[in-house]
mmCIF file of C-alpha atoms and ligand atoms in Angstrom:
data_model
loop_
_atom_site.group_PDB
_atom_site.id
_atom_site.type_symbol
_atom_site.label_atom_id
_atom_site.label_comp_id
_atom_site.label_asym_id
_atom_site.label_seq_id
_atom_site.Cartn_x
_atom_site.Cartn_y
_atom_site.Cartn_z
ATOM 1 C CA MET A 2 -3.612 5.613 -5.437
ATOM 2 C CA LYS A 3 -3.803 8.550 -3.916
ATOM 3 C CA VAL A 4 -3.431 7.812 0.552
ATOM 4 C CA VAL A 5 -3.910 10.696 2.988
ATOM 5 C CA ILE A 6 -2.269 10.556 5.699
ATOM 6 C CA THR A 7 -3.024 12.424 9.300
ATOM 7 C CA ALA A 8 -0.959 12.085 11.708
ATOM 8 C CA GLY A 9 0.783 13.182 16.293
ATOM 9 C CA PRO A 10 -1.344 15.547 17.564
ATOM 10 C CA THR A 11 -3.055 18.504 18.424
ATOM 11 C CA ARG A 12 -2.916 21.782 20.052
ATOM 12 C CA GLU A 13 -5.350 23.907 21.614
ATOM 13 C CA PHE A 14 -3.837 27.082 22.310
ATOM 14 C CA LEU A 15 -5.613 27.599 26.463
ATOM 15 C CA ASP A 16 -3.361 31.314 25.723
ATOM 16 C CA PRO A 17 0.140 32.239 23.584
ATOM 17 C CA VAL A 18 1.916 29.759 25.564
ATOM 18 C CA ARG A 19 -0.090 27.477 26.687
ATOM 19 C CA PHE A 20 -1.880 24.404 25.048
ATOM 20 C CA LEU A 21 -3.920 21.697 25.524
ATOM 21 C CA SER A 22 -2.458 18.082 24.545
ATOM 22 C CA ASN A 23 -1.634 14.164 23.976
ATOM 23 C CA PRO A 24 0.973 12.285 24.293
ATOM 24 C CA SER A 25 0.352 11.222 20.880
ATOM 25 C CA THR A 26 4.022 11.503 19.147
ATOM 26 C CA GLY A 27 2.856 10.738 15.280
ATOM 27 C CA ARG A 28 5.092 7.385 14.427
ATOM 28 C CA MET A 29 2.049 5.107 13.392
ATOM 29 C CA GLY A 30 1.327 8.057 10.736
ATOM 30 C CA PHE A 31 4.464 7.983 9.884
ATOM 31 C CA ALA A 32 4.792 4.225 9.698
ATOM 32 C CA CYS A 33 1.932 4.551 7.836
ATOM 33 C CA ALA A 34 3.641 6.939 5.643
ATOM 34 C CA SER A 35 6.601 5.255 4.867
ATOM 35 C CA GLU A 36 4.817 2.101 4.232
ATOM 36 C CA GLY A 37 2.637 3.731 2.184
ATOM 37 C CA VAL A 38 5.318 5.852 -0.990
ATOM 38 C CA ASP A 39 6.562 2.097 -0.625
ATOM 39 C CA ARG A 40 4.283 0.389 -2.050
ATOM 40 C CA GLY A 41 4.374 3.564 -5.188
ATOM 41 C CA HIS A 42 1.632 5.609 -3.326
ATOM 42 C CA ASP A 43 0.418 9.010 -4.329
ATOM 43 C CA VAL A 44 1.593 9.765 0.036
ATOM 44 C CA VAL A 45 0.535 13.174 1.464
ATOM 45 C CA LEU A 46 1.542 12.971 5.006
ATOM 46 C CA ILE A 47 -0.624 16.067 7.392
ATOM 47 C CA SER A 48 1.231 15.812 10.350
ATOM 48 C CA GLY A 49 0.827 17.376 14.300
ATOM 49 C CA PRO A 50 2.983 19.080 15.865
ATOM 50 C CA VAL A 51 5.576 15.944 15.936
ATOM 51 C CA SER A 52 9.400 15.522 16.259
ATOM 52 C CA LEU A 53 9.783 13.472 13.562
ATOM 53 C CA PRO A 54 12.014 13.541 9.941
ATOM 54 C CA THR A 55 9.619 13.398 7.030
ATOM 55 C CA PRO A 56 9.592 9.959 5.380
ATOM 56 C CA ASP A 57 11.001 10.467 1.705
ATOM 57 C CA GLY A 58 9.384 10.777 -1.231
ATOM 58 C CA LEU A 59 5.781 12.167 0.318
ATOM 59 C CA ARG A 60 4.180 15.812 0.711
ATOM 60 C CA ARG A 61 4.343 16.963 3.921
ATOM 61 C CA VAL A 62 1.726 19.056 5.194
ATOM 62 C CA ASP A 63 2.115 20.962 9.332
ATOM 63 C CA VAL A 64 -0.175 21.944 10.736
ATOM 64 C CA VAL A 65 -1.062 22.896 14.761
ATOM 65 C CA SER A 66 -5.251 22.974 16.124
ATOM 66 C CA ALA A 67 -7.432 20.236 15.060
ATOM 67 C CA SER A 68 -8.618 23.009 13.419
ATOM 68 C CA ASP A 69 -6.012 23.893 11.110
ATOM 69 C CA MET A 70 -6.027 19.579 10.361
ATOM 70 C CA TRP A 71 -9.581 19.474 9.548
ATOM 71 C CA GLU A 72 -9.124 22.049 6.894
ATOM 72 C CA ALA A 73 -5.941 20.596 5.404
ATOM 73 C CA VAL A 74 -7.969 17.310 5.378
ATOM 74 C CA ARG A 75 -10.420 19.237 3.307
ATOM 75 C CA LEU A 76 -8.351 20.364 0.503
ATOM 76 C CA ALA A 77 -6.837 16.753 0.350
ATOM 77 C CA PHE A 78 -9.779 13.539 1.015
ATOM 78 C CA GLY A 79 -11.350 15.142 -2.857
ATOM 79 C CA GLU A 80 -8.645 13.827 -5.109
ATOM 80 C CA CYS A 81 -7.883 10.952 -2.728
ATOM 81 C CA ASP A 82 -8.702 6.880 -3.323
ATOM 82 C CA VAL A 83 -7.176 6.361 1.409
ATOM 83 C CA LEU A 84 -8.056 8.748 4.087
ATOM 84 C CA ILE A 85 -6.279 7.105 7.181
ATOM 85 C CA MET A 86 -6.103 9.255 10.239
ATOM 86 C CA CYS A 87 -4.306 8.444 12.583
ATOM 87 C CA ALA A 88 -3.920 11.122 13.651
ATOM 88 C CA ALA A 89 -5.445 11.581 17.662
ATOM 89 C CA VAL A 90 -7.320 14.789 17.613
ATOM 90 C CA ALA A 91 -8.367 16.843 20.568
ATOM 91 C CA ASP A 92 -11.693 16.271 21.127
ATOM 92 C CA TRP A 93 -11.986 19.849 22.676
ATOM 93 C CA THR A 94 -11.033 23.724 22.304
ATOM 94 C CA VAL A 95 -11.196 25.469 24.089
ATOM 95 C CA ASP A 96 -13.853 28.374 23.561
ATOM 96 C CA VAL A 97 -12.316 31.821 23.592
ATOM 97 C CA PRO A 98 -8.495 31.518 23.934
ATOM 98 C CA ALA A 99 -6.574 34.877 25.528
ATOM 99 C CA GLU A 100 -5.112 37.257 23.188
ATOM 100 C CA THR A 101 -2.589 37.750 25.448
ATOM 101 C CA LYS A 102 -1.381 35.243 28.852
ATOM 102 C CA LEU A 103 -3.052 34.881 31.029
ATOM 103 C CA LYS A 104 -1.039 36.112 34.911
ATOM 104 C CA LYS A 105 -0.888 34.165 36.856
ATOM 105 C CA GLY A 106 -1.510 37.037 39.807
ATOM 106 C CA THR A 107 -3.264 35.439 43.614
ATOM 107 C CA MET A 108 -5.802 32.836 40.318
ATOM 108 C CA GLU A 109 -5.871 30.004 42.488
ATOM 109 C CA SER A 110 -7.623 28.399 40.495
ATOM 110 C CA LEU A 111 -8.830 29.224 36.608
ATOM 111 C CA THR A 112 -11.372 27.698 35.039
ATOM 112 C CA VAL A 113 -11.243 26.669 30.834
ATOM 113 C CA SER A 114 -14.283 26.292 29.270
ATOM 114 C CA LEU A 115 -14.007 23.767 25.622
ATOM 115 C CA ILE A 116 -16.350 23.471 23.834
ATOM 116 C CA ARG A 117 -16.455 19.571 21.163
ATOM 117 C CA THR A 118 -14.031 20.235 17.953
ATOM 118 C CA ARG A 119 -15.992 19.424 14.725
ATOM 119 C CA ASP A 120 -14.917 15.559 13.524
ATOM 120 C CA ILE A 121 -12.448 15.189 10.756
ATOM 121 C CA LEU A 122 -13.528 11.681 9.866
ATOM 122 C CA ALA A 123 -17.389 12.044 10.250
ATOM 123 C CA SER A 124 -17.699 14.966 8.778
ATOM 124 C CA VAL A 125 -15.717 14.569 5.653
ATOM 125 C CA SER A 126 -16.963 11.942 4.539
ATOM 126 C CA ALA A 127 -20.302 12.607 2.473
ATOM 127 C CA GLU A 128 -17.579 14.413 0.471
ATOM 128 C CA ASN A 129 -16.009 11.420 -0.489
ATOM 129 C CA GLU A 130 -18.207 8.395 -1.054
ATOM 130 C CA SER A 131 -15.378 6.529 -3.122
ATOM 131 C CA ALA A 132 -12.621 7.057 -0.579
ATOM 132 C CA THR A 133 -11.464 4.329 2.144
ATOM 133 C CA LEU A 134 -11.752 5.465 4.843
ATOM 134 C CA VAL A 135 -9.527 3.741 7.603
ATOM 135 C CA GLY A 136 -10.352 4.789 11.862
ATOM 136 C CA PHE A 137 -8.035 4.746 15.089
ATOM 137 C CA ALA A 138 -9.081 4.197 17.714
ATOM 138 C CA ALA A 139 -7.704 3.867 21.061
ATOM 139 C CA GLU A 140 -9.403 2.856 24.091
ATOM 140 C CA THR A 141 -8.319 1.749 27.759
ATOM 141 C CA ASP A 142 -11.812 -1.209 28.076
ATOM 142 C CA HIS A 143 -14.318 -1.531 26.300
ATOM 143 C CA VAL A 144 -12.077 -2.023 23.026
ATOM 144 C CA ILE A 145 -14.151 -3.323 20.451
ATOM 145 C CA GLU A 146 -17.521 -2.090 21.720
ATOM 146 C CA ALA A 147 -15.737 1.115 21.605
ATOM 147 C CA ALA A 148 -14.047 1.177 18.466
ATOM 148 C CA THR A 149 -17.139 -1.054 16.724
ATOM 149 C CA HIS A 150 -19.519 1.819 17.572
ATOM 150 C CA LYS A 151 -16.512 4.479 16.224
ATOM 151 C CA LEU A 152 -16.864 2.273 13.226
ATOM 152 C CA LYS A 153 -20.898 2.927 12.269
ATOM 153 C CA SER A 154 -21.400 6.489 13.363
ATOM 154 C CA LYS A 155 -18.293 7.443 11.970
ATOM 155 C CA GLY A 156 -19.518 5.726 8.387
ATOM 156 C CA LEU A 157 -15.969 4.020 7.981
ATOM 157 C CA ASP A 158 -14.253 1.204 6.099
ATOM 158 C CA LEU A 159 -12.287 -0.075 8.456
ATOM 159 C CA ILE A 160 -11.034 0.360 12.360
ATOM 160 C CA VAL A 161 -7.914 0.080 13.882
ATOM 161 C CA ALA A 162 -8.571 -1.071 17.448
ATOM 162 C CA ASN A 163 -5.762 -1.232 20.105
ATOM 163 C CA ASP A 164 -5.856 -0.837 23.917
ATOM 164 C CA VAL A 165 -3.566 1.229 24.586
ATOM 165 C CA THR A 166 -3.219 0.348 27.997
ATOM 166 C CA VAL A 167 -1.468 -3.608 26.837
ATOM 167 C CA PRO A 168 1.640 -3.461 27.562
ATOM 168 C CA GLY A 169 3.262 -2.444 24.232
ATOM 169 C CA ALA A 170 0.980 -0.547 23.015
ATOM 170 C CA GLY A 171 -0.021 3.126 22.464
ATOM 171 C CA PHE A 172 1.729 6.434 22.776
ATOM 172 C CA GLY A 173 5.377 6.549 22.367
ATOM 173 C CA GLY A 174 6.374 3.468 21.099
ATOM 174 C CA GLU A 175 7.436 0.803 18.563
ATOM 175 C CA THR A 176 5.550 -1.167 18.669
ATOM 176 C CA ASN A 177 1.303 -1.587 18.617
ATOM 177 C CA VAL A 178 -1.070 -4.514 19.792
ATOM 178 C CA ALA A 179 -3.573 -3.873 17.743
ATOM 179 C CA THR A 180 -7.215 -5.602 15.698
ATOM 180 C CA LEU A 181 -8.415 -4.684 13.045
ATOM 181 C CA LEU A 182 -11.934 -4.689 12.397
ATOM 182 C CA PRO A 183 -13.940 -4.185 8.665
ATOM 183 C CA ALA A 184 -16.732 -2.833 8.059
ATOM 184 C CA SER A 185 -18.245 -6.124 5.838
ATOM 185 C CA GLY A 186 -17.454 -7.985 9.468
ATOM 186 C CA GLY A 187 -15.086 -9.974 11.127
ATOM 187 C CA ALA A 188 -11.873 -9.493 13.044
ATOM 188 C CA ILE A 189 -8.678 -9.959 12.420
ATOM 189 C CA ASP A 190 -6.134 -10.590 15.002
ATOM 190 C CA CYS A 191 -2.902 -8.526 14.798
ATOM 191 C CA GLY A 192 -1.017 -9.152 18.209
ATOM 192 C CA LEU A 193 1.942 -7.106 18.852
ATOM 193 C CA LEU A 194 3.405 -6.023 15.821
ATOM 194 C CA THR A 195 5.999 -2.912 14.879
ATOM 195 C CA LYS A 196 3.847 0.617 13.933
ATOM 196 C CA ARG A 197 5.786 0.109 10.347
ATOM 197 C CA ALA A 198 4.402 -3.979 10.450
ATOM 198 C CA LEU A 199 0.951 -3.016 11.711
ATOM 199 C CA ALA A 200 1.077 0.153 9.185
ATOM 200 C CA ALA A 201 1.851 -3.138 6.886
ATOM 201 C CA ARG A 202 -1.373 -5.526 7.222
ATOM 202 C CA ILE A 203 -3.123 -1.901 6.657
ATOM 203 C CA PHE A 204 -2.455 -1.618 3.150
ATOM 204 C CA ASP A 205 -2.689 -5.338 2.763
ATOM 205 C CA TRP A 206 -6.279 -5.326 3.751
ATOM 206 C CA VAL A 207 -6.656 -2.023 1.620
ATOM 207 C CA GLU A 208 -5.661 -2.739 -1.369
ATOM 208 C CA ALA A 209 -7.020 -6.095 -1.282
ATOM 209 C CA THR A 210 -10.344 -4.176 -0.693
ATOM 210 C CA ARG A 211 -10.081 -1.805 -3.326
ATOM 211 C CA ARG A 212 -9.034 -4.666 -6.256
ATOM 212 C CA SER A 213 -12.157 -6.115 -5.248
ATOM 213 C CA ASP A 214 -14.232 -3.797 -5.509
HETATM 214 O O1 LIG B 321 -13.644 9.531 18.832
HETATM 215 P P1 LIG B 321 -12.300 9.033 18.442
HETATM 216 O O2 LIG B 321 -11.606 10.637 18.533
HETATM 217 O O3 LIG B 321 -11.268 8.362 19.985
HETATM 218 O O4 LIG B 321 -12.052 8.252 17.162
HETATM 219 C C1 LIG B 321 -10.657 8.028 16.746
HETATM 220 C C2 LIG B 321 -10.477 8.867 15.129
HETATM 221 O O5 LIG B 321 -10.972 9.616 15.115
HETATM 222 C C3 LIG B 321 -8.831 8.187 14.751
HETATM 223 O O6 LIG B 321 -9.038 7.780 13.794
HETATM 224 C C4 LIG B 321 -8.621 9.744 15.110
HETATM 225 O O7 LIG B 321 -7.672 10.683 14.067
HETATM 226 C C5 LIG B 321 -10.149 9.991 14.056
HETATM 227 N N1 LIG B 321 -10.539 11.794 14.344
HETATM 228 C C6 LIG B 321 -11.114 12.729 13.546
HETATM 229 N N2 LIG B 321 -11.237 13.935 14.350
HETATM 230 C C7 LIG B 321 -11.991 13.695 15.552
HETATM 231 C C8 LIG B 321 -11.290 13.300 16.376
HETATM 232 C C9 LIG B 321 -10.657 11.792 16.418
HETATM 233 O O8 LIG B 321 -10.533 12.564 12.588
HETATM 234 N N3 LIG B 321 -12.251 14.857 15.804
#
């Protein structure tokens, strides 16, 4: 299968030297990419700024902002069988970034106007109806309800719901605690797994679903 995987955070610059971002390290996306390659798939890994080595056997595309990631996904998506959006894409970006460094001078406060970024998953789905779409929902409360809402509103085939407040889950570590929620119904509770083992569970589901289609 041709698989496009996104990983890591995005950066939304306020001025040439300052940005808004999040603590994503890219580990979940890179684990999915390695798992995909080891299963013989043709993998394109679209990554925000991370400090992880590129796994062998895939094509990596580096991006910075949510808008760059949207462009890169759009370019790769038309051809792909599966899109796995692990990236922690910014939900807002800076409306008018300053062209030169903002001088703090005597400014005691700074108000920055943010605008919504485009939802990549939701906006690309119409462009390739045969692709299997997998999203992630990192939540701090009402995890299953919030993930189910995203599964439906973004038109996904599968969402990986995880409570980032649970020990062993969330940003940075080697493990995750997740529940797979397929659009077809049911819930697969994966418990505490390494990110690589969770990636394997995701590919097990995707491969079985595409075989039965
Ligand atoms: O809505 P929320 O950001 O929680 O949704 C998470 C899922 O949506 C992730 O799979 C993420 O990669 C994806 N996403 C996206 N485009 C955005 C924001 C999130 O594709 N602008």
